[in-house]
XYZ file of C-alpha atoms in Angstrom:
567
model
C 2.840 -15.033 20.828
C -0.232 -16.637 20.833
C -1.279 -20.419 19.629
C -3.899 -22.680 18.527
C -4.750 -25.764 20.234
C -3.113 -28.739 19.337
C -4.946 -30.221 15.875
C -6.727 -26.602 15.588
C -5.554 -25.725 12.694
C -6.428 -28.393 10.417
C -10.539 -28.057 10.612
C -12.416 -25.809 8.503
C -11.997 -23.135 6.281
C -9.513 -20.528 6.775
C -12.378 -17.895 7.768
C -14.068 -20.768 10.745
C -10.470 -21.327 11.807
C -10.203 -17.830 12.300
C -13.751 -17.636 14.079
C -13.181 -20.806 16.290
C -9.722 -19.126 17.325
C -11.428 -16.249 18.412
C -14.443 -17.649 19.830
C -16.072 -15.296 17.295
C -19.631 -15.500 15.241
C -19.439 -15.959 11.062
C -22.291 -14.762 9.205
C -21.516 -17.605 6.621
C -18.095 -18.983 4.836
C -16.863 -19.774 1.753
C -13.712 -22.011 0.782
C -11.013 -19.102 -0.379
C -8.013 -18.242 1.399
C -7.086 -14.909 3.127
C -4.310 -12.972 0.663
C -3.861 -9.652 3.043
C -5.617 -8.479 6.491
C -6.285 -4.151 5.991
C -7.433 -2.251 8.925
C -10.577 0.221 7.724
C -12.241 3.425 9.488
C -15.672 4.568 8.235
C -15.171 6.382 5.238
C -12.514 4.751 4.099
C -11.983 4.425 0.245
C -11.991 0.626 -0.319
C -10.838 -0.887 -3.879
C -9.528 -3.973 -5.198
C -9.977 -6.238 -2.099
C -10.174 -9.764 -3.378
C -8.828 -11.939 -0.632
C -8.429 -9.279 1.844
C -10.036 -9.718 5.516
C -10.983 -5.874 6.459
C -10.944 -5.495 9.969
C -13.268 -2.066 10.600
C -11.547 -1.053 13.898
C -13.845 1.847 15.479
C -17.073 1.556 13.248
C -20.063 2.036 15.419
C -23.000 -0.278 14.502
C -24.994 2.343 12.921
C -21.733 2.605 10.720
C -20.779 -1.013 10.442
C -23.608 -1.796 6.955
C -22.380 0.872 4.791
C -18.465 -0.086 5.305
C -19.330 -4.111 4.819
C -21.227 -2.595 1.511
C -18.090 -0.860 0.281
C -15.938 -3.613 1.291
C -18.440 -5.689 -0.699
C -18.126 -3.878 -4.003
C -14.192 -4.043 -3.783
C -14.188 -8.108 -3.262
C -13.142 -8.214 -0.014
C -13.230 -12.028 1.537
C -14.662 -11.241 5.008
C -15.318 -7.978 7.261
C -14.398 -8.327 11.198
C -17.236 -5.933 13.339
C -17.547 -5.565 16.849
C -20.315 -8.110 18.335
C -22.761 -6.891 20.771
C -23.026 -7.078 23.854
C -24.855 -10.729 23.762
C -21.707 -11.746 21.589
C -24.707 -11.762 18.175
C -24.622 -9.269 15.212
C -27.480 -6.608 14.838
C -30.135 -7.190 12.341
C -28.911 -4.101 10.541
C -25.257 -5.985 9.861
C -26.459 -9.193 8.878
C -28.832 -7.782 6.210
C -25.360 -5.651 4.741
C -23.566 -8.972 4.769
C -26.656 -10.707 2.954
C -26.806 -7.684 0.509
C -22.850 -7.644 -0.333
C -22.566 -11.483 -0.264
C -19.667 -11.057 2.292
C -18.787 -12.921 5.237
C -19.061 -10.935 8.549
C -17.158 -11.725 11.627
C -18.365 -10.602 14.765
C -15.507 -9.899 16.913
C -16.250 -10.463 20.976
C -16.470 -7.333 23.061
C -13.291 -8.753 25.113
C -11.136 -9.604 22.009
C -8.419 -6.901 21.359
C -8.613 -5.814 17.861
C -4.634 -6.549 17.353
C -5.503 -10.626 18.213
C -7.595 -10.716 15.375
C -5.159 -9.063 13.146
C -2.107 -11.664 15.022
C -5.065 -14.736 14.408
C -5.000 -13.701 10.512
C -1.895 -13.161 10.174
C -1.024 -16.571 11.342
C -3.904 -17.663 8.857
C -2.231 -15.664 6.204
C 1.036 -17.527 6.998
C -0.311 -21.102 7.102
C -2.322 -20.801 3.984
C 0.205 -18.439 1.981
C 2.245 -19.680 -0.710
C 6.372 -18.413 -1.590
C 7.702 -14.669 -0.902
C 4.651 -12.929 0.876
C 3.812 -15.030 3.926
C 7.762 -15.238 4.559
C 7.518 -11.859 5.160
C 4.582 -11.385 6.912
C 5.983 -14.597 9.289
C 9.071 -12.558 9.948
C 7.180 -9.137 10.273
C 5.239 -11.075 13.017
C 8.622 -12.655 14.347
C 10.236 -8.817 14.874
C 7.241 -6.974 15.866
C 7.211 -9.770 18.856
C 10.970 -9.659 19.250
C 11.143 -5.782 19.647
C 7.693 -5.137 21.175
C 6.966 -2.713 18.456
C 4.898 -2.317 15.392
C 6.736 -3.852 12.156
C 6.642 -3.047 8.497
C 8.630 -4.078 5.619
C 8.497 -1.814 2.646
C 10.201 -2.077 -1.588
C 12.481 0.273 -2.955
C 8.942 2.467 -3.999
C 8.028 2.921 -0.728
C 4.914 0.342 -0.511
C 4.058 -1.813 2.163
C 4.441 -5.180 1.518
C 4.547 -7.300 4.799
C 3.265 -5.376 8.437
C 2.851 -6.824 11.841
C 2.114 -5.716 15.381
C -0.872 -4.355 17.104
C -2.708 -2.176 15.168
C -4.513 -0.325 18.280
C -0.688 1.078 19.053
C 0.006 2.109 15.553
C 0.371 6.187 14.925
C -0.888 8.373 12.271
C 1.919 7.781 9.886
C 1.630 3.802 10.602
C -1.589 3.833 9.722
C -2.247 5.983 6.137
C 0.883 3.841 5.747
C -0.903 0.301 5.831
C -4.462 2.064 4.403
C -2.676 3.529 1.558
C -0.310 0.816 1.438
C 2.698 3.424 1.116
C 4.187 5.642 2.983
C 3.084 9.234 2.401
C 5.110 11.745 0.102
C 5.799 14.719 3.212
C 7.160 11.894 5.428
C 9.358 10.654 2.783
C 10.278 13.848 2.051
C 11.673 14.357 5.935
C 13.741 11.444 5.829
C 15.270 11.977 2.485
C 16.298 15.443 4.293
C 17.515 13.832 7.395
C 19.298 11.635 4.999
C 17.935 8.505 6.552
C 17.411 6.549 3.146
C 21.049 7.188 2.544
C 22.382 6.151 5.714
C 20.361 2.793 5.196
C 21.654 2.037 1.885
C 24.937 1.844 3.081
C 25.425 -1.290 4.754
C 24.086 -2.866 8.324
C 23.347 0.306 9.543
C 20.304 0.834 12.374
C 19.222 4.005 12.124
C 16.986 5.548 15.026
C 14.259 8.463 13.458
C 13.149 10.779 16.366
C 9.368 11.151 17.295
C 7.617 14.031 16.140
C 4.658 14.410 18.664
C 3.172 17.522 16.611
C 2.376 15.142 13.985
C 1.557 12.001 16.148
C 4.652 9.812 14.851
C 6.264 8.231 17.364
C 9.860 6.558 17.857
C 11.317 4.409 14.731
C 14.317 2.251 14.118
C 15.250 1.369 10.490
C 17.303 -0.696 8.589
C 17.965 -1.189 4.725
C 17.061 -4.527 2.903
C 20.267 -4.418 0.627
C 21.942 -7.132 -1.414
C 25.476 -5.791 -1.458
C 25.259 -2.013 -3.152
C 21.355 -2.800 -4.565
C 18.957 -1.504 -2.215
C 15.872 -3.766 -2.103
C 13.927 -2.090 0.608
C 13.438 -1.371 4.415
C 12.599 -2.521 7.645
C 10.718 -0.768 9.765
C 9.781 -1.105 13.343
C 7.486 1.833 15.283
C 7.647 2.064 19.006
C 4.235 1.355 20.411
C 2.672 1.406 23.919
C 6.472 0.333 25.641
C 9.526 1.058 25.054
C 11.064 -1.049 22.621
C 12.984 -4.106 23.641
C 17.095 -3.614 24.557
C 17.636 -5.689 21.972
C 15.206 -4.230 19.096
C 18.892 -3.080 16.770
C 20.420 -6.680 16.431
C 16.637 -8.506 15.718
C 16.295 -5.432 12.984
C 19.358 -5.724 11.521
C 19.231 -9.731 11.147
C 15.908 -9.712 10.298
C 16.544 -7.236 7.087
C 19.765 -9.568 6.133
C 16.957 -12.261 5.689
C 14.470 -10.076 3.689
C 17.103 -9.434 1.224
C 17.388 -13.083 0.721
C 13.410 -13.145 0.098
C 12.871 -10.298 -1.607
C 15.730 -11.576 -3.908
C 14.016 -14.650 -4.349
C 10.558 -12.859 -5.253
C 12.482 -10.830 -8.351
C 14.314 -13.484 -9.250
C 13.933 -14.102 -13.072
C 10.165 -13.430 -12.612
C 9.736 -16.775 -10.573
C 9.437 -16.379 -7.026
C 8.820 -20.067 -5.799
C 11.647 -21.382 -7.915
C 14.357 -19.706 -6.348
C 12.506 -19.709 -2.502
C 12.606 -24.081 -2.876
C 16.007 -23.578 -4.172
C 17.209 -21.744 -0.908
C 14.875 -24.250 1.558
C 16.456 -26.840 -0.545
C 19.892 -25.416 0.272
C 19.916 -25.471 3.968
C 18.750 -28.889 4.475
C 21.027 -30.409 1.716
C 24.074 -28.523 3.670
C 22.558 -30.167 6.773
C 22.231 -33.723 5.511
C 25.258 -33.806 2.845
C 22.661 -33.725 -0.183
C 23.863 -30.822 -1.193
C 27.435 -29.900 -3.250
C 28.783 -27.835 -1.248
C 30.645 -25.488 -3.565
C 27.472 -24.978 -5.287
C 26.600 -23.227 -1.676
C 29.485 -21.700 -1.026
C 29.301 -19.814 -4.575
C 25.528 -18.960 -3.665
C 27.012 -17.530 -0.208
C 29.566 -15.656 -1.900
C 31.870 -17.536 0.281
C 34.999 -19.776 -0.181
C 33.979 -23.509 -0.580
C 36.659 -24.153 2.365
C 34.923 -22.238 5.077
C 34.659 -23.757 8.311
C 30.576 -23.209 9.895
C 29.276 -23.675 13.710
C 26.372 -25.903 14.239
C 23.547 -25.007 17.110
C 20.699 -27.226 17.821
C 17.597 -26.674 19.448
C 14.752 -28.789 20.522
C 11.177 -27.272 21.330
C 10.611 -30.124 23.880
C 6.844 -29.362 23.134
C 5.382 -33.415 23.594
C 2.157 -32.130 23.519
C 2.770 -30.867 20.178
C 4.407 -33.815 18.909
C 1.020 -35.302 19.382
C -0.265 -33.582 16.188
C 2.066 -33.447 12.560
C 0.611 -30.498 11.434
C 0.731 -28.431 14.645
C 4.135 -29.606 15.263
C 5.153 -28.385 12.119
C 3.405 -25.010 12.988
C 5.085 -24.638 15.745
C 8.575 -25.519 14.070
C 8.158 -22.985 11.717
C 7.570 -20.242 13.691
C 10.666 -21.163 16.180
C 12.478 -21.320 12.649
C 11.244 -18.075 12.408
C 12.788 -16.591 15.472
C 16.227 -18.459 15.121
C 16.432 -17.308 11.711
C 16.385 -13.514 12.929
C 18.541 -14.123 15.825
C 21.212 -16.138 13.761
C 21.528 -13.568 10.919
C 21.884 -11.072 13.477
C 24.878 -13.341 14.699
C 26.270 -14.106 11.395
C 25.710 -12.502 7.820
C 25.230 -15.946 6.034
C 23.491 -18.111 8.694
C 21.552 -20.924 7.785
C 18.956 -22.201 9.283
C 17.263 -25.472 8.515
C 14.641 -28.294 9.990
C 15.638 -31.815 10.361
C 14.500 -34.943 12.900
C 12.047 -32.695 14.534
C 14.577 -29.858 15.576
C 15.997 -26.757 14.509
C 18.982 -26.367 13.076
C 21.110 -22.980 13.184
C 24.217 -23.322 10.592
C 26.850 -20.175 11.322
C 29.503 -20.327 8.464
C 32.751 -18.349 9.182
C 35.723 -17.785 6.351
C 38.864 -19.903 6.674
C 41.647 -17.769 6.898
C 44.663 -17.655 9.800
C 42.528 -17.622 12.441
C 39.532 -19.751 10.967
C 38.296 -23.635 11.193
C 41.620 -24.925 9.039
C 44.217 -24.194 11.541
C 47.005 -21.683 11.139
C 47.905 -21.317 7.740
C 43.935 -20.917 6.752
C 45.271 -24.111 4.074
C 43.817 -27.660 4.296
C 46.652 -29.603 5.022
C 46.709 -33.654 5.854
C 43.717 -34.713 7.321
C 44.722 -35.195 11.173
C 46.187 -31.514 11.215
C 42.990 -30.341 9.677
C 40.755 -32.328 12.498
C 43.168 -30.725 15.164
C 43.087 -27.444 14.355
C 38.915 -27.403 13.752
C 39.127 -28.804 17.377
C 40.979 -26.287 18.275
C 39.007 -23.659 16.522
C 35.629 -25.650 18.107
C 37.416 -24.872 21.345
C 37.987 -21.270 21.169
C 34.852 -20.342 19.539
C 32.357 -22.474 21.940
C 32.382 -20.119 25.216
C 30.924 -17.284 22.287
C 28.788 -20.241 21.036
C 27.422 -21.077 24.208
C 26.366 -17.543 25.260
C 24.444 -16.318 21.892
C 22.641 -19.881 22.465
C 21.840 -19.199 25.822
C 20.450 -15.938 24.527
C 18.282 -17.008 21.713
C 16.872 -20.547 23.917
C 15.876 -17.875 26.255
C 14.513 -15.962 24.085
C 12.658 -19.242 22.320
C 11.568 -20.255 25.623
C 9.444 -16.726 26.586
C 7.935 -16.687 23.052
C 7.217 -20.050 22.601
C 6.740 -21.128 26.151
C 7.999 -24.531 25.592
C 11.006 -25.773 27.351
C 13.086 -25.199 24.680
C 16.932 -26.712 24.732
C 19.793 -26.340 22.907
C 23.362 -28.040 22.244
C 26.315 -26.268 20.599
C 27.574 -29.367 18.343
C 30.712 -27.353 17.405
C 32.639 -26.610 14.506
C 33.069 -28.253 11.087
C 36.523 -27.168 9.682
C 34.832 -27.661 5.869
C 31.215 -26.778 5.191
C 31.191 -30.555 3.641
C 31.377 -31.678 7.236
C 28.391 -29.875 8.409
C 26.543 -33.318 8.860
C 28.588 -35.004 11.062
C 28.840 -31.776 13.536
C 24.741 -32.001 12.887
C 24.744 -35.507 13.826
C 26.686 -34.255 17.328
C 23.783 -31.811 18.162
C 21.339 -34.443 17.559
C 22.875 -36.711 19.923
C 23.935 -33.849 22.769
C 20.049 -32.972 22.513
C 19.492 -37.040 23.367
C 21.520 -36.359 26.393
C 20.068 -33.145 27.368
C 16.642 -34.531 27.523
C 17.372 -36.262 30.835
C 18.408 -32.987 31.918
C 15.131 -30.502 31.789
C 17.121 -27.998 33.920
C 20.141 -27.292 31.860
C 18.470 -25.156 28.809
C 22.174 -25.367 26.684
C 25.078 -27.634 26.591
C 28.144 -28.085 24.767
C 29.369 -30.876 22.629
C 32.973 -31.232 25.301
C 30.615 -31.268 28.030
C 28.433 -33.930 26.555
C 30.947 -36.348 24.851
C 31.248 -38.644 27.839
C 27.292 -38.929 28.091
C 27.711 -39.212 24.377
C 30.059 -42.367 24.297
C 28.597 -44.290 27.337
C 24.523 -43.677 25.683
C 26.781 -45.285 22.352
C 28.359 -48.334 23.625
C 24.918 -48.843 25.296
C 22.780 -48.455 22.642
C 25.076 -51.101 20.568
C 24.743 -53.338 23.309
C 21.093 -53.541 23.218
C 21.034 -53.430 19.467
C 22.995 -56.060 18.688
C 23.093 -58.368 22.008
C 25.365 -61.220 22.726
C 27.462 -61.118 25.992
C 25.708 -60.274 29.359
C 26.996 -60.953 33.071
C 24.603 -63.850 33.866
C 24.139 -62.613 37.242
C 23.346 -58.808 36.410
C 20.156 -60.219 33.891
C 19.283 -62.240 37.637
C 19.435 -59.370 39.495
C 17.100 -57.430 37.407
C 15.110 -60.491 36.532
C 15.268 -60.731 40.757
C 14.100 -56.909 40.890
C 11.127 -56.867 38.418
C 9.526 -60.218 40.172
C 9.849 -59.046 43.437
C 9.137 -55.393 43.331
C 13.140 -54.303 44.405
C 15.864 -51.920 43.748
C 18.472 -53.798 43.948
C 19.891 -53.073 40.495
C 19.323 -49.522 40.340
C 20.378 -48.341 43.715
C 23.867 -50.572 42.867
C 24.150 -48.047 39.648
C 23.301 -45.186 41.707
C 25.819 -46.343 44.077
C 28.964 -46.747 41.635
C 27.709 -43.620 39.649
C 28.247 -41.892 42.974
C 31.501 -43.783 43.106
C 30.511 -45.221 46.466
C 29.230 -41.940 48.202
C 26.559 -43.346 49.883
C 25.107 -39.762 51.554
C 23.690 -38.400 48.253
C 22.497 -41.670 46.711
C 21.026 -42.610 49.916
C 19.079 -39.049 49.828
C 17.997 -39.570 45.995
C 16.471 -42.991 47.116
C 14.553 -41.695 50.066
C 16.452 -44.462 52.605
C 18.998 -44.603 55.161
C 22.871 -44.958 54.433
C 22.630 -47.860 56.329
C 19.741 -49.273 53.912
C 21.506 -48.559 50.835
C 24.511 -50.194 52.185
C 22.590 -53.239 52.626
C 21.253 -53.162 49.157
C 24.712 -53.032 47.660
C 25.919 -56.414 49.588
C 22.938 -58.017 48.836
C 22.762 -57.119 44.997
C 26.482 -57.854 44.777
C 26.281 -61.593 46.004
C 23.060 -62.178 43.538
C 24.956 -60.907 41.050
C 27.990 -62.901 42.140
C 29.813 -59.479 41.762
C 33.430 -58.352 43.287
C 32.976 -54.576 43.341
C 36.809 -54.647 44.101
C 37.400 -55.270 40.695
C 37.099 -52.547 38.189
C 35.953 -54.845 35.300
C 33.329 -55.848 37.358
C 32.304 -52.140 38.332
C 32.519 -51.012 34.554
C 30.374 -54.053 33.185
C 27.660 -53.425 35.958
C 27.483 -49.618 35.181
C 27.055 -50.481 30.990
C 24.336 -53.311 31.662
C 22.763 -51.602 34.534
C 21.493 -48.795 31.962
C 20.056 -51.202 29.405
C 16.764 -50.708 28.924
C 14.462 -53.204 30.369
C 13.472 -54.689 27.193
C 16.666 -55.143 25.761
C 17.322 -57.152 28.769
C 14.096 -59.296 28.357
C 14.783 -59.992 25.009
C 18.339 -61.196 25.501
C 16.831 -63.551 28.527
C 19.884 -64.958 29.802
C 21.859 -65.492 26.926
C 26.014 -65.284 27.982
C-alpha cells in the first residue's frame, strides 16, 4: 500500500497530484475531478468517458495519437502513455493531445502500470463523493488484503468498484472492466455450476476453478446480500501469487459491508442521505449522541445487547504533522478494520474519534451474553458484575483477533500501529465509557512501543496511578516539601537523584536491574538513594512515605514548577 508524502495531497489539481505522485509529465490540466480510471488497448471502442482517466496499457507510440483521439471524442479527463526513454512525450502525442483538448500523462518507463491505476484510485477516493469511492476504497482495501485482483459487481452483472493490478488481470478480468460487465458465456458457466445460487444464500465463500483453456484463472466469491435480497458480488481473481491464507474471512467481511453501501446507494433514490446517516451512527454510538434503540432497530438487534470495544492507534507522528494527511491515513486504516471487524462480527461498527480508530463488536444478550445469566437486566451492581464477567471470558478471543488485525495494520500501513481491548459494555448505551477505557489503555501503551496490544485488566493499574497523577498536577495543593527540593536540587545541578529513587522503589528495592537501566554501579545507585532520601527528609521505612514519593516522583516537571513549593 503505497502513500503520499506528508501534505502531498493537498496541492494542485487532482490530475498534477497524480503526476507529482508519479514523478510523471502532464501535457496540461484542467480543474475537474477523476469519476472512474478504465484500462484501454488500441482499438478499443471508447464512449461516454467524461471524468474517466484512460490508462492505454500496451499502446506503442505510433499507436498512442489515434487512442488519445478516440478517448478525446468520448470526454475522457486525461490519457496515461508510456514516456520515452528521456522521461518526454513524442511530438506525435503532444500534437493528439493538442488536437483532442485532452490532458496526456506520460507515465515513466520504471513506473508499473498497476501504480498508476493504485495512484488514481486513491485520487478517485479522496476526491469522490457518497456510495462509489466507498467501494472503490474497500475494493482497494481487499485486493491488498488477499493479494489478488478485486471487483465488486450489482445484481446485473456490471462492474461497479475494481481494484488490484491490472498487469495480473486475465482475459475474463479484463472485457470485464472494458465492457464494464461480465460477459454472457461466463455467466452462463456459473449459473450452471450453480455459483450465483450458492452465493445468494448466506455468508457463503465460494471458490470457482481456473480454466487455463480460456485464460481465467483462480476466483473466490461471495454474495452482497441484505438478508434474502441479493444486492450483488464480490469478487477477487488470483493474480501473480497465490492468494493470501486469509483471502475467505477479508471476502466475506468485506461483502457484509458492501451490502450496507450498496443499501445506502438505493436507498429512496438518495445515496448521501442514508451514507451520513450510517457515519453519523457509529460515532453517535461511540460518543453517547446517539439513541441507542434507534441503532439497535437499524441493526436489527435488541436495544439490550451487550458490544466489545477495540482501539487502535496508528502511532504515525509524522502524520499527525499534517490534518489532511492524517485524516488520509485514518481513513484508509478505517478501511482495513472495517473488513477485518465484519469478518469478526456481522454488525461491527467501526468509527473515528480523538485521532484513533474505533472497532465496535455488538453481541446479543441472551444466557450467555453481556447481562449475566438470565440474559435480563437486573439491579445495576448484578448487571456491572456479570458484563465483567462476560469482559473476562470474552477478552483472551478479543485479544487474539486484535493481535491479528494490528498486525495486519502494521504491514499495510507500516506505522507502529497499537491497539487496546477496552472490554465489554453490558448495554450498547454504555459503549462510551468502555470507549473512554481504550482511549486511556492506548495513553498507557504509548510508553510501551514494544507491546503492539493490551488489555483493559492488564492496564487498569497503569490506568489508576496515570489518574491520581494527572489530578494531582491538575488541580495542585499538597506536595512533600522535600520531594519539590529534590527535584528543584536535580534540575540546578544536573542530577538524578529523583528519578533513580523512583526507579529504585518501582523496582521495589532491586538494585541489579535499576542499576543496569541507569548505566552505574549497584554501589552508585545505592548512594543515590541515601543521599536523595536525607534531601528529601524521607524514611523509606515507611510506606506512606514510599507511596507519596512514587505519585510525586511522576509529575511532570512543569506541574512541579508551577506548584513551586506550595505544602
Amino acid at each position: 500500500m503505497q502513500h503520499d508524502p506528508p501534505g502531498g495531497d493537498t496541492l494542485g489539481t487532482p490530475l498534477e497530484r497524480i503526476a507529482e505522485a508519479l514523478g510523471a509529465r502532464l501535457t496540461h490540466s484542467h480543474d475537474e475531478g477523476i469519476s472512474d480510471v478504465v484500462i484501454a488497448e488500441p482499438g478499443d471502442a471508447l464512449v461516454g468517458m467524461p471524468g474517466v482517466l484512460v490508462l492505454a496499457v500496451g499502446a506503442r507510440e505510433e499507436e498512442a495519437p489515434a487512442l488519445i483521439a478516440a478517448a478525446g471524442t468520448a470526454g475522457a479527463s486525461c490519457v496515461a502513455v508510456r514516456a520515452g526513454a528521456d522521461g518526454g512525450l513524442p511530438p506525435a502525442v503532444r500534437d493528439a493531445a493538442a488536437a483532442a483538448g485532452t490532458p496526456v500523462l506520460g507515465v515513466p518507463a520504471g513506473v508499473r502500470w498497476d501504480t498508476v491505476e493504485a495512484e488514481a484510485r486513491r485520487e478517485l477516493i479522496r476526491g469522490g463523493a457518497g456510495q462509489q469511492g466507498d467501494l472503490y476504497a474497500l475494493a482497494q482495501t481487499v485486493a491488498t488484503l488477499t493479494h489478488g485482483l478485486v471487483s465488486i459487481e450489482d445484481t446485473a452483472h456490471r462492474v461497479i468498484a475494481y481494484a488490484g493490478p491490472g498487469e495480473e488481470a486475465d482475459e475474463l478480468r479484463r472485457r470485464s472492466v472494458l465492457g464494464r460487465t461480465c460477459p454472457e458465456p461466463y455467466l452462463a458457466m456459473l449459473r450452471d455450476w450453480g455459483v450465483y445460487q450458492r452465493v445468494r444464500k448466506g455468508d457463503e465463500v465460494v471458490e470457482v476453478a481456473a480454466v487455463p483453456e480460456k485464460d481465467i484463472r483462480r476466483r473466490m466469491v461471495a454474495g452482497i446480500n441484505a438478508g434474502a435480497r441479493p444486492l450483488g458480488t464480490i469478487w477477487v481473481q488470483e493474480g501473480a501469487r497465490p492468494l493470501a491464507p486469509d483471502a475467505e474471512g477479508a471476502l466475506r467481511g468485506a461483502a457484509r459491508i458492501a451490502g450496507a453501501q450498496l443499501i445506502d446507494h438505493y436507498y429512496r433514490g438518495d445515496p448521501a442521505a442514508r451514507l451520513r446517516s450510517r457515519e453519523e451512527l457509529a460515532h453517535g454510538l461511540l460518543t453517547g449522541r446517539f439513541n441507542t434503540a434507534a441503532l439497535a432497530e437499524h441493526l436489527g438487534i435488541p436495544a439490550d445487547s451487550g458490544a466489545s470495544v477495540v482501539a487502535f492507534d496508528l502511532r504515525d507522528t509524522a502524520a499527525r504533522a499534517d490534518g489532511t494527511w492524517r485524516d488520509a491515513r485514518l481513513a484508509e486504516a478505517a478501511v482495513l478494520v472495517s473488513v477485518h471487524a465484519a469478518a469478526h462480527r456481522r454488525n461491527a461498527l467501526v468509527a473515528q474519534a480523538c485521532g484513533q480508530i474505533y472497532a465496535m463488536l455488538p453481541e446479543p444478550a441472551g444466557p450467555t451474553g453481556p447481562t449475566g445469566a438470565t440474559g435480563s437486566a437486573g439491579p445495576a451492581s448484578t448487571t456491572a458484575a456479570a458484563a465483567d464477567t462476560a469482559a473476562t471470558a470474552a477478552e483472551p478471543a478479543l485479544v487474539r483477533w486484535a493481535e491479528h488485525l494490528v498486525a495486519a495494520l502494521r504491514q499495510h500501513t507500516r506505522t507502529p500501529v497499537q491497539a487496546c481491548v477496552a472490554g465489554t459494555a453490558a448495554r450498547l448505551e454504555e459503549i462510551p465509557e468502555v470507549k473512554l477505557r481504550g482511549h486511556r489503555g492506548l495513553g498507557i501503551l504509548a510508553a510501551h512501543p514494544e507491546r503492539p496490544v493490551g488489555a483493559y485488566s492488564g492496564l487498569v493499574s497503569s490506568m489508576l496511578v496515570r489518574e491520581t497523577v494527572e489530578l494531582m498536577a491538575a488541580r495542585g495543593g499538597v506536595r512533600h516539601p522535600g520531594l519539590t527540593a529534590l527535584v528543584a536540587q536535580d534540575a540546578e545541578h544536573g542530577t538524578e537523584l529523583a528519578r533513580s529513587l523512583r526507579l529504585y522503589l518501582d523496582a521495589f528495592g532491586d538494585v541489579g536491574p535499576v542499576a543496569e537501566i541507569l548505566n552505574v554501579h549497584p554501589n552508585t545507585l545505592r548512594y543515590r538513594v541515601r543521599k536523595a532520601a536525607a534531601v528529601a527528609g524521607l524514611d523509606l521505612d515507611d510506606p506512606e512515605h514510599r507511596l507519596a514519593a512514587m505519585l510525586q516522583l511522576r509529575l511532570p516537571a512543569r506541574a512541579e514548577e508551577s506548584a513551586g513549593p506550595a505544602f
